[in-house]
PDB file of C-alpha atoms in Angstrom:
ATOM      1  CA  VAL A   1      56.738  -1.412 -47.222  1.00  0.00           C
ATOM      2  CA  ASP A   2      59.213  -2.323 -49.861  1.00  0.00           C
ATOM      3  CA  ASN A   3      60.076   1.063 -51.592  1.00  0.00           C
ATOM      4  CA  THR A   4      59.358  -0.592 -55.120  1.00  0.00           C
ATOM      5  CA  LEU A   5      55.688  -0.898 -54.020  1.00  0.00           C
ATOM      6  CA  ILE A   6      52.726   1.344 -53.667  1.00  0.00           C
ATOM      7  CA  ASN A   7      50.267   0.196 -51.030  1.00  0.00           C
ATOM      8  CA  PHE A   8      46.709   0.967 -50.758  1.00  0.00           C
ATOM      9  CA  THR A   9      44.774   0.385 -47.496  1.00  0.00           C
ATOM     10  CA  ILE A  10      41.070   0.247 -47.655  1.00  0.00           C
ATOM     11  CA  PHE A  11      38.837   0.061 -44.453  1.00  0.00           C
ATOM     12  CA  ASP A  12      35.206  -1.267 -44.389  1.00  0.00           C
ATOM     13  CA  GLN A  13      33.853  -1.330 -40.773  1.00  0.00           C
ATOM     14  CA  ASP A  14      36.401  -3.845 -39.092  1.00  0.00           C
ATOM     15  CA  ASN A  15      37.784  -5.045 -42.297  1.00  0.00           C
ATOM     16  CA  GLU A  16      41.079  -4.042 -43.782  1.00  0.00           C
ATOM     17  CA  ILE A  17      42.132  -4.710 -47.374  1.00  0.00           C
ATOM     18  CA  ASN A  18      45.771  -4.057 -48.341  1.00  0.00           C
ATOM     19  CA  ILE A  19      46.705  -3.836 -52.086  1.00  0.00           C
ATOM     20  CA  PHE A  20      50.125  -3.763 -53.493  1.00  0.00           C
ATOM     21  CA  PHE A  21      51.143  -2.523 -56.907  1.00  0.00           C
ATOM     22  CA  ASP A  22      54.561  -2.029 -58.473  1.00  0.00           C
ATOM     23  CA  LYS A  23      55.713   1.549 -58.545  1.00  0.00           C
ATOM     24  CA  LYS A  24      57.204   1.076 -62.010  1.00  0.00           C
ATOM     25  CA  THR A  25      54.716  -1.042 -63.917  1.00  0.00           C
ATOM     26  CA  TYR A  26      51.580  -0.366 -61.816  1.00  0.00           C
ATOM     27  CA  ASP A  27      51.015  -4.368 -61.857  1.00  0.00           C
ATOM     28  CA  LEU A  28      49.194  -5.842 -59.002  1.00  0.00           C
ATOM     29  CA  VAL A  29      51.654  -7.779 -56.998  1.00  0.00           C
ATOM     30  CA  GLY A  30      49.645  -8.777 -53.989  1.00  0.00           C
ATOM     31  CA  TRP A  31      46.700  -8.385 -51.553  1.00  0.00           C
ATOM     32  CA  GLN A  32      45.135  -9.284 -48.262  1.00  0.00           C
ATOM     33  CA  ASN A  33      41.570  -9.171 -47.275  1.00  0.00           C
ATOM     34  CA  THR A  34      38.938 -10.339 -45.074  1.00  0.00           C
ATOM     35  CA  ASP A  35      35.017 -10.363 -45.417  1.00  0.00           C
ATOM     36  CA  ILE A  36      32.748  -8.911 -42.741  1.00  0.00           C
ATOM     37  CA  TYR A  37      32.769 -12.184 -40.885  1.00  0.00           C
ATOM     38  CA  GLN A  38      36.401 -12.120 -40.426  1.00  0.00           C
ATOM     39  CA  ASN A  39      36.527 -15.536 -42.254  1.00  0.00           C
ATOM     40  CA  PHE A  40      39.282 -16.308 -44.514  1.00  0.00           C
ATOM     41  CA  ASN A  41      38.286 -19.608 -46.395  1.00  0.00           C
ATOM     42  CA  ILE A  42      41.080 -19.292 -48.993  1.00  0.00           C
ATOM     43  CA  THR A  43      43.636 -16.385 -49.132  1.00  0.00           C
ATOM     44  CA  PHE A  44      45.840 -16.000 -52.144  1.00  0.00           C
ATOM     45  CA  LEU A  45      49.266 -14.874 -51.361  1.00  0.00           C
ATOM     46  CA  SER A  46      50.940 -13.074 -54.364  1.00  0.00           C
ATOM     47  CA  SER A  47      54.487 -12.169 -54.003  1.00  0.00           C
ATOM     48  CA  ILE A  48      57.010 -10.856 -56.481  1.00  0.00           C
ATOM     49  CA  ARG A  49      59.323 -13.260 -57.828  1.00  0.00           C
ATOM     50  CA  LYS A  50      62.548 -12.078 -59.475  1.00  0.00           C
ATOM     51  CA  ASN A  51      65.422 -13.963 -59.978  1.00  0.00           C
ATOM     52  CA  ARG A  52      63.713 -17.018 -57.912  1.00  0.00           C
ATOM     53  CA  VAL A  53      64.250 -14.609 -54.890  1.00  0.00           C
ATOM     54  CA  LEU A  54      61.122 -14.164 -52.448  1.00  0.00           C
ATOM     55  CA  LYS A  55      60.841 -10.615 -51.340  1.00  0.00           C
ATOM     56  CA  LYS A  56      60.995 -10.997 -47.628  1.00  0.00           C
ATOM     57  CA  ASN A  57      59.653  -7.764 -46.479  1.00  0.00           C
ATOM     58  CA  LEU A  58      56.552  -8.002 -48.515  1.00  0.00           C
ATOM     59  CA  PHE A  59      55.907 -11.540 -47.785  1.00  0.00           C
ATOM     60  CA  LYS A  60      56.060 -10.860 -44.032  1.00  0.00           C
ATOM     61  CA  ILE A  61      53.699  -7.688 -44.143  1.00  0.00           C
ATOM     62  CA  GLN A  62      51.001  -9.924 -46.213  1.00  0.00           C
ATOM     63  CA  ILE A  63      51.432 -12.727 -43.664  1.00  0.00           C
ATOM     64  CA  LYS A  64      51.026 -10.714 -40.821  1.00  0.00           C
ATOM     65  CA  ALA A  65      47.975  -8.944 -42.210  1.00  0.00           C
ATOM     66  CA  MET A  66      46.411 -12.379 -43.036  1.00  0.00           C
ATOM     67  CA  LEU A  67      46.974 -13.552 -39.371  1.00  0.00           C
ATOM     68  CA  ARG A  68      45.401 -10.501 -37.929  1.00  0.00           C
ATOM     69  CA  ALA A  69      42.691 -10.214 -40.217  1.00  0.00           C
ATOM     70  CA  ALA A  70      41.641 -13.943 -39.690  1.00  0.00           C
ATOM     71  CA  LYS A  71      42.062 -14.030 -35.912  1.00  0.00           C
ATOM     72  CA  ASN A  72      38.338 -15.136 -35.446  1.00  0.00           C
ATOM     73  CA  GLY A  73      38.088 -17.212 -38.374  1.00  0.00           C
ATOM     74  CA  LYS A  74      39.721 -19.824 -40.579  1.00  0.00           C
ATOM     75  CA  LEU A  75      42.848 -19.250 -42.614  1.00  0.00           C
ATOM     76  CA  ARG A  76      44.485 -20.938 -45.325  1.00  0.00           C
ATOM     77  CA  ILE A  77      47.525 -19.456 -46.891  1.00  0.00           C
ATOM     78  CA  LEU A  78      48.217 -20.124 -50.711  1.00  0.00           C
ATOM     79  CA  ILE A  79      51.785 -19.862 -51.940  1.00  0.00           C
ATOM     80  CA  PRO A  80      52.403 -19.374 -55.512  1.00  0.00           C
ATOM     81  CA  MET A  81      55.206 -20.369 -58.010  1.00  0.00           C
ATOM     82  CA  ILE A  82      56.610 -22.972 -55.759  1.00  0.00           C
ATOM     83  CA  THR A  83      59.439 -25.078 -57.369  1.00  0.00           C
ATOM     84  CA  THR A  84      61.472 -26.826 -54.555  1.00  0.00           C
ATOM     85  CA  LEU A  85      60.840 -27.931 -51.088  1.00  0.00           C
ATOM     86  CA  ASP A  86      63.601 -25.337 -49.874  1.00  0.00           C
ATOM     87  CA  GLU A  87      61.148 -22.551 -50.997  1.00  0.00           C
ATOM     88  CA  ILE A  88      58.305 -24.257 -48.942  1.00  0.00           C
ATOM     89  CA  ASN A  89      60.526 -24.541 -45.791  1.00  0.00           C
ATOM     90  CA  LYS A  90      61.961 -20.914 -46.266  1.00  0.00           C
ATOM     91  CA  ALA A  91      58.179 -19.897 -46.651  1.00  0.00           C
ATOM     92  CA  LYS A  92      57.354 -21.481 -43.325  1.00  0.00           C
ATOM     93  CA  GLU A  93      60.499 -19.985 -41.786  1.00  0.00           C
ATOM     94  CA  LEU A  94      58.997 -16.270 -42.794  1.00  0.00           C
ATOM     95  CA  ILE A  95      55.776 -17.183 -41.454  1.00  0.00           C
ATOM     96  CA  ASP A  96      57.139 -18.128 -38.178  1.00  0.00           C
ATOM     97  CA  GLU A  97      59.152 -14.893 -38.181  1.00  0.00           C
ATOM     98  CA  ALA A  98      56.021 -12.905 -38.853  1.00  0.00           C
ATOM     99  CA  LYS A  99      54.310 -14.589 -35.706  1.00  0.00           C
ATOM    100  CA  VAL A 100      57.120 -13.797 -33.522  1.00  0.00           C
ATOM    101  CA  GLU A 101      56.977 -10.044 -34.702  1.00  0.00           C
ATOM    102  CA  LEU A 102      53.321  -9.959 -34.012  1.00  0.00           C
ATOM    103  CA  ILE A 103      53.707 -11.339 -30.521  1.00  0.00           C
ATOM    104  CA  LYS A 104      56.474  -8.562 -29.719  1.00  0.00           C
ATOM    105  CA  GLU A 105      54.063  -6.105 -31.169  1.00  0.00           C
ATOM    106  CA  LYS A 106      51.449  -7.609 -28.995  1.00  0.00           C
ATOM    107  CA  LYS A 107      48.822  -7.910 -31.621  1.00  0.00           C
ATOM    108  CA  SER A 108      46.248 -10.621 -31.439  1.00  0.00           C
ATOM    109  CA  PHE A 109      46.351 -13.105 -34.532  1.00  0.00           C
ATOM    110  CA  ASN A 110      45.356 -16.530 -35.692  1.00  0.00           C
ATOM    111  CA  HIS A 111      47.719 -19.187 -34.518  1.00  0.00           C
ATOM    112  CA  SER A 112      45.948 -21.902 -36.401  1.00  0.00           C
ATOM    113  CA  TYR A 113      46.122 -21.777 -40.271  1.00  0.00           C
ATOM    114  CA  GLU A 114      46.703 -24.297 -43.252  1.00  0.00           C
ATOM    115  CA  ILE A 115      49.696 -23.695 -45.943  1.00  0.00           C
ATOM    116  CA  GLY A 116      49.176 -24.746 -49.441  1.00  0.00           C
ATOM    117  CA  ILE A 117      50.949 -24.247 -52.643  1.00  0.00           C
ATOM    118  CA  MET A 118      50.194 -23.456 -56.046  1.00  0.00           C
ATOM    119  CA  ILE A 119      50.885 -26.146 -58.470  1.00  0.00           C
ATOM    120  CA  GLU A 120      51.684 -23.934 -61.817  1.00  0.00           C
ATOM    121  CA  VAL A 121      55.044 -24.800 -62.710  1.00  0.00           C
ATOM    122  CA  PRO A 122      56.128 -28.230 -64.050  1.00  0.00           C
ATOM    123  CA  ALA A 123      58.755 -28.740 -61.382  1.00  0.00           C
ATOM    124  CA  SER A 124      56.302 -28.575 -58.437  1.00  0.00           C
ATOM    125  CA  ALA A 125      53.851 -30.861 -60.334  1.00  0.00           C
ATOM    126  CA  ILE A 126      56.694 -33.525 -61.004  1.00  0.00           C
ATOM    127  CA  GLN A 127      57.824 -33.363 -57.290  1.00  0.00           C
ATOM    128  CA  SER A 128      54.093 -33.284 -56.149  1.00  0.00           C
ATOM    129  CA  ASN A 129      54.486 -36.743 -54.390  1.00  0.00           C
ATOM    130  CA  VAL A 130      57.595 -34.952 -52.233  1.00  0.00           C
ATOM    131  CA  LEU A 131      55.851 -31.623 -51.763  1.00  0.00           C
ATOM    132  CA  SER A 132      52.548 -33.246 -50.570  1.00  0.00           C
ATOM    133  CA  LYS A 133      54.153 -34.044 -47.313  1.00  0.00           C
ATOM    134  CA  TYR A 134      54.925 -30.525 -46.101  1.00  0.00           C
ATOM    135  CA  VAL A 135      51.670 -28.857 -47.046  1.00  0.00           C
ATOM    136  CA  ASP A 136      47.792 -29.141 -46.124  1.00  0.00           C
ATOM    137  CA  PHE A 137      46.591 -28.456 -49.713  1.00  0.00           C
ATOM    138  CA  MET A 138      47.470 -27.875 -53.465  1.00  0.00           C
ATOM    139  CA  SER A 139      45.895 -25.761 -56.125  1.00  0.00           C
ATOM    140  CA  ILE A 140      46.470 -26.688 -59.593  1.00  0.00           C
ATOM    141  CA  GLY A 141      46.856 -23.243 -61.524  1.00  0.00           C
ATOM    142  CA  THR A 142      46.187 -24.621 -65.097  1.00  0.00           C
ATOM    143  CA  ASN A 143      46.560 -21.185 -66.954  1.00  0.00           C
ATOM    144  CA  ASP A 144      50.427 -21.103 -66.223  1.00  0.00           C
ATOM    145  CA  LEU A 145      50.865 -24.873 -65.881  1.00  0.00           C
ATOM    146  CA  VAL A 146      49.702 -25.372 -69.323  1.00  0.00           C
ATOM    147  CA  GLN A 147      51.791 -22.697 -70.907  1.00  0.00           C
ATOM    148  CA  TYR A 148      54.922 -23.658 -68.838  1.00  0.00           C
ATOM    149  CA  ILE A 149      54.636 -27.365 -69.656  1.00  0.00           C
ATOM    150  CA  LEU A 150      54.167 -26.381 -73.645  1.00  0.00           C
ATOM    151  CA  ALA A 151      56.493 -23.514 -73.666  1.00  0.00           C
ATOM    152  CA  ILE A 152      53.780 -21.209 -74.879  1.00  0.00           C
ATOM    153  CA  ASP A 153      52.891 -17.583 -74.089  1.00  0.00           C
ATOM    154  CA  ARG A 154      48.948 -17.848 -74.285  1.00  0.00           C
ATOM    155  CA  ILE A 155      48.701 -14.113 -74.859  1.00  0.00           C
ATOM    156  CA  ASP A 156      51.173 -14.145 -77.787  1.00  0.00           C
ATOM    157  CA  ASP A 157      48.835 -14.102 -80.929  1.00  0.00           C
ATOM    158  CA  GLU A 158      51.610 -15.689 -83.111  1.00  0.00           C
ATOM    159  CA  VAL A 159      51.717 -18.932 -80.752  1.00  0.00           C
ATOM    160  CA  THR A 160      48.273 -18.768 -79.030  1.00  0.00           C
ATOM    161  CA  SER A 161      46.681 -21.502 -81.343  1.00  0.00           C
ATOM    162  CA  LEU A 162      49.457 -24.112 -80.065  1.00  0.00           C
ATOM    163  CA  TYR A 163      47.972 -23.513 -76.433  1.00  0.00           C
ATOM    164  CA  ASP A 164      46.331 -26.850 -75.736  1.00  0.00           C
ATOM    165  CA  PRO A 165      44.981 -27.782 -72.139  1.00  0.00           C
ATOM    166  CA  THR A 166      44.135 -31.198 -73.537  1.00  0.00           C
ATOM    167  CA  ASN A 167      47.880 -31.879 -74.410  1.00  0.00           C
ATOM    168  CA  PRO A 168      48.466 -35.599 -73.031  1.00  0.00           C
ATOM    169  CA  ALA A 169      51.572 -34.057 -71.086  1.00  0.00           C
ATOM    170  CA  VAL A 170      49.394 -31.569 -69.355  1.00  0.00           C
ATOM    171  CA  LEU A 171      46.680 -34.118 -68.679  1.00  0.00           C
ATOM    172  CA  GLN A 172      49.236 -36.644 -67.418  1.00  0.00           C
ATOM    173  CA  LEU A 173      50.524 -33.808 -64.913  1.00  0.00           C
ATOM    174  CA  ILE A 174      47.302 -32.933 -63.702  1.00  0.00           C
ATOM    175  CA  LYS A 175      46.107 -36.622 -63.207  1.00  0.00           C
ATOM    176  CA  GLN A 176      49.545 -37.310 -61.230  1.00  0.00           C
ATOM    177  CA  VAL A 177      49.040 -34.260 -58.909  1.00  0.00           C
ATOM    178  CA  ILE A 178      45.422 -35.252 -58.094  1.00  0.00           C
ATOM    179  CA  GLU A 179      46.323 -38.673 -57.385  1.00  0.00           C
ATOM    180  CA  THR A 180      49.287 -37.794 -55.075  1.00  0.00           C
ATOM    181  CA  CYS A 181      46.891 -35.512 -52.982  1.00  0.00           C
ATOM    182  CA  ASP A 182      44.497 -38.297 -52.760  1.00  0.00           C
ATOM    183  CA  LYS A 183      47.107 -40.660 -51.554  1.00  0.00           C
ATOM    184  CA  SER A 184      48.478 -38.149 -49.171  1.00  0.00           C
ATOM    185  CA  LYS A 185      44.758 -37.198 -48.145  1.00  0.00           C
ATOM    186  CA  ILE A 186      45.233 -33.539 -48.764  1.00  0.00           C
ATOM    187  CA  ASP A 187      42.722 -31.268 -50.703  1.00  0.00           C
ATOM    188  CA  VAL A 188      43.601 -30.423 -54.220  1.00  0.00           C
ATOM    189  CA  THR A 189      41.561 -27.922 -56.541  1.00  0.00           C
ATOM    190  CA  VAL A 190      41.954 -26.870 -60.085  1.00  0.00           C
ATOM    191  CA  CYS A 191      41.580 -23.142 -60.893  1.00  0.00           C
ATOM    192  CA  GLY A 192      42.240 -21.281 -64.069  1.00  0.00           C
ATOM    193  CA  GLU A 193      40.135 -21.354 -67.246  1.00  0.00           C
ATOM    194  CA  MET A 194      40.003 -25.286 -67.472  1.00  0.00           C
ATOM    195  CA  ALA A 195      37.974 -25.331 -64.189  1.00  0.00           C
ATOM    196  CA  GLY A 196      35.212 -22.780 -65.449  1.00  0.00           C
ATOM    197  CA  GLU A 197      34.757 -24.137 -68.978  1.00  0.00           C
ATOM    198  CA  LYS A 198      32.309 -26.770 -69.377  1.00  0.00           C
ATOM    199  CA  ILE A 199      33.919 -28.615 -72.113  1.00  0.00           C
ATOM    200  CA  TYR A 200      36.754 -29.711 -69.591  1.00  0.00           C
ATOM    201  CA  THR A 201      34.357 -30.473 -66.533  1.00  0.00           C
ATOM    202  CA  LYS A 202      33.773 -34.243 -67.271  1.00  0.00           C
ATOM    203  CA  LEU A 203      37.639 -34.560 -68.380  1.00  0.00           C
ATOM    204  CA  LEU A 204      38.590 -33.245 -65.001  1.00  0.00           C
ATOM    205  CA  LEU A 205      36.077 -35.450 -63.136  1.00  0.00           C
ATOM    206  CA  GLY A 206      37.347 -38.216 -64.892  1.00  0.00           C
ATOM    207  CA  LEU A 207      40.932 -37.469 -63.744  1.00  0.00           C
ATOM    208  CA  GLY A 208      39.782 -37.727 -60.483  1.00  0.00           C
ATOM    209  CA  LEU A 209      39.017 -34.025 -59.485  1.00  0.00           C
ATOM    210  CA  THR A 210      36.188 -33.260 -56.913  1.00  0.00           C
ATOM    211  CA  SER A 211      37.097 -29.473 -56.131  1.00  0.00           C
ATOM    212  CA  PHE A 212      36.837 -26.795 -58.718  1.00  0.00           C
ATOM    213  CA  SER A 213      37.707 -22.894 -58.399  1.00  0.00           C
ATOM    214  CA  MET A 214      36.031 -20.984 -60.790  1.00  0.00           C
ATOM    215  CA  HIS A 215      34.339 -17.370 -61.566  1.00  0.00           C
ATOM    216  CA  PRO A 216      30.887 -17.151 -59.635  1.00  0.00           C
ATOM    217  CA  GLN A 217      29.079 -16.636 -63.050  1.00  0.00           C
ATOM    218  CA  ALA A 218      30.135 -19.994 -64.084  1.00  0.00           C
ATOM    219  CA  ILE A 219      29.125 -21.990 -60.732  1.00  0.00           C
ATOM    220  CA  PRO A 220      25.524 -22.897 -61.936  1.00  0.00           C
ATOM    221  CA  GLU A 221      26.275 -24.410 -65.322  1.00  0.00           C
ATOM    222  CA  ILE A 222      29.138 -26.323 -64.152  1.00  0.00           C
ATOM    223  CA  LYS A 223      27.310 -27.654 -60.757  1.00  0.00           C
ATOM    224  CA  ASN A 224      24.506 -28.958 -62.920  1.00  0.00           C
ATOM    225  CA  LEU A 225      26.806 -30.699 -65.280  1.00  0.00           C
ATOM    226  CA  ILE A 226      28.469 -32.316 -62.205  1.00  0.00           C
ATOM    227  CA  MET A 227      25.475 -33.253 -60.668  1.00  0.00           C
ATOM    228  CA  GLN A 228      24.420 -35.140 -63.803  1.00  0.00           C
ATOM    229  CA  THR A 229      27.656 -36.899 -64.028  1.00  0.00           C
ATOM    230  CA  ASP A 230      28.561 -40.649 -63.533  1.00  0.00           C
ATOM    231  CA  THR A 231      32.175 -40.125 -62.407  1.00  0.00           C
ATOM    232  CA  LYS A 232      32.643 -43.865 -62.415  1.00  0.00           C
ATOM    233  CA  ALA A 233      31.883 -44.390 -65.960  1.00  0.00           C
ATOM    234  CA  LEU A 234      34.023 -41.432 -66.834  1.00  0.00           C
ATOM    235  CA  LYS A 235      37.360 -42.964 -65.473  1.00  0.00           C
ATOM    236  CA  ILE A 236      36.911 -45.791 -67.842  1.00  0.00           C
ATOM    237  CA  LYS A 237      36.911 -43.513 -70.821  1.00  0.00           C
ATOM    238  CA  ILE A 238      39.870 -41.144 -69.494  1.00  0.00           C
ATOM    239  CA  ASN A 239      42.763 -43.626 -70.650  1.00  0.00           C
ATOM    240  CA  ALA A 240      41.686 -43.459 -74.213  1.00  0.00           C
ATOM    241  CA  ILE A 241      41.952 -39.828 -74.037  1.00  0.00           C
ATOM    242  CA  LEU A 242      45.357 -39.846 -72.331  1.00  0.00           C
ATOM    243  CA  LYS A 243      46.893 -41.972 -74.940  1.00  0.00           C
ATOM    244  CA  CYS A 244      45.474 -39.984 -77.894  1.00  0.00           C
ATOM    245  CA  ASN A 245      48.130 -38.084 -79.562  1.00  0.00           C
ATOM    246  CA  ASP A 246      45.747 -36.376 -82.359  1.00  0.00           C
ATOM    247  CA  TYR A 247      44.444 -33.123 -81.189  1.00  0.00           C
ATOM    248  CA  GLN A 248      41.062 -33.607 -83.244  1.00  0.00           C
ATOM    249  CA  LYS A 249      40.224 -37.030 -82.076  1.00  0.00           C
ATOM    250  CA  ARG A 250      41.211 -36.166 -78.614  1.00  0.00           C
ATOM    251  CA  LEU A 251      38.809 -33.304 -78.636  1.00  0.00           C
ATOM    252  CA  HIS A 252      36.210 -35.529 -80.247  1.00  0.00           C
ATOM    253  CA  LEU A 253      36.624 -38.050 -77.213  1.00  0.00           C
ATOM    254  CA  ILE A 254      36.520 -35.188 -74.655  1.00  0.00           C
ATOM    255  CA  GLU A 255      33.279 -33.765 -76.140  1.00  0.00           C
ATOM    256  CA  SER A 256      31.450 -37.166 -75.937  1.00  0.00           C
ATOM    257  CA  LEU A 257      32.191 -37.748 -72.443  1.00  0.00           C
TER     258      LEU A 257
END
């Protein structure tokens, strides 16, 4: 393992969970896990991104753990902080290298998997029509995407009041990514605080979203709201919200959906 990392491995019956922490900051930088049914519905791959360079060794360690753990189940690999097509291609090359290493090690693994990317940087959102041709799914990470679009640190108390997920620039980019994925016929999900807050549920539905990722506690309320919503009627009202540049008026329009 990379000498800048601490690796904890937890075993539970036939399951293996690898957790990586930065030695200096003790920040969580990555993990792999599988449930007792050996089924990865969605696996989040978190690698260190320093000076826009992927840590190859950590990346391949994580990939090999995922491929092995999901040998009898479904595997989806979600890659964060993508900004260029080159990065997607490089990630695929490293995955291929990891597979070759597993074959040489005579380890059994899952040969069938899907590759997706996190849309959490404006560069990837703007290029989504190009990037969508090279991946199987996308996940829009609203927490980071909002703060990068607005150049606002959402945990900085001095500017947190400027953090606005309803900003027209944010909504236009989310809409663009959803429409791009629909045209490309690949899955798209929204994760982050927006997906689990009911004030934004109808807004996201109106933008064309059909898949939400949220904390389990939020599911019952959001599910009921979705079941009671006429999405066709929502889409007619969305244009007014997208064109509204007054925060209070925009918020009123969203609340009245």
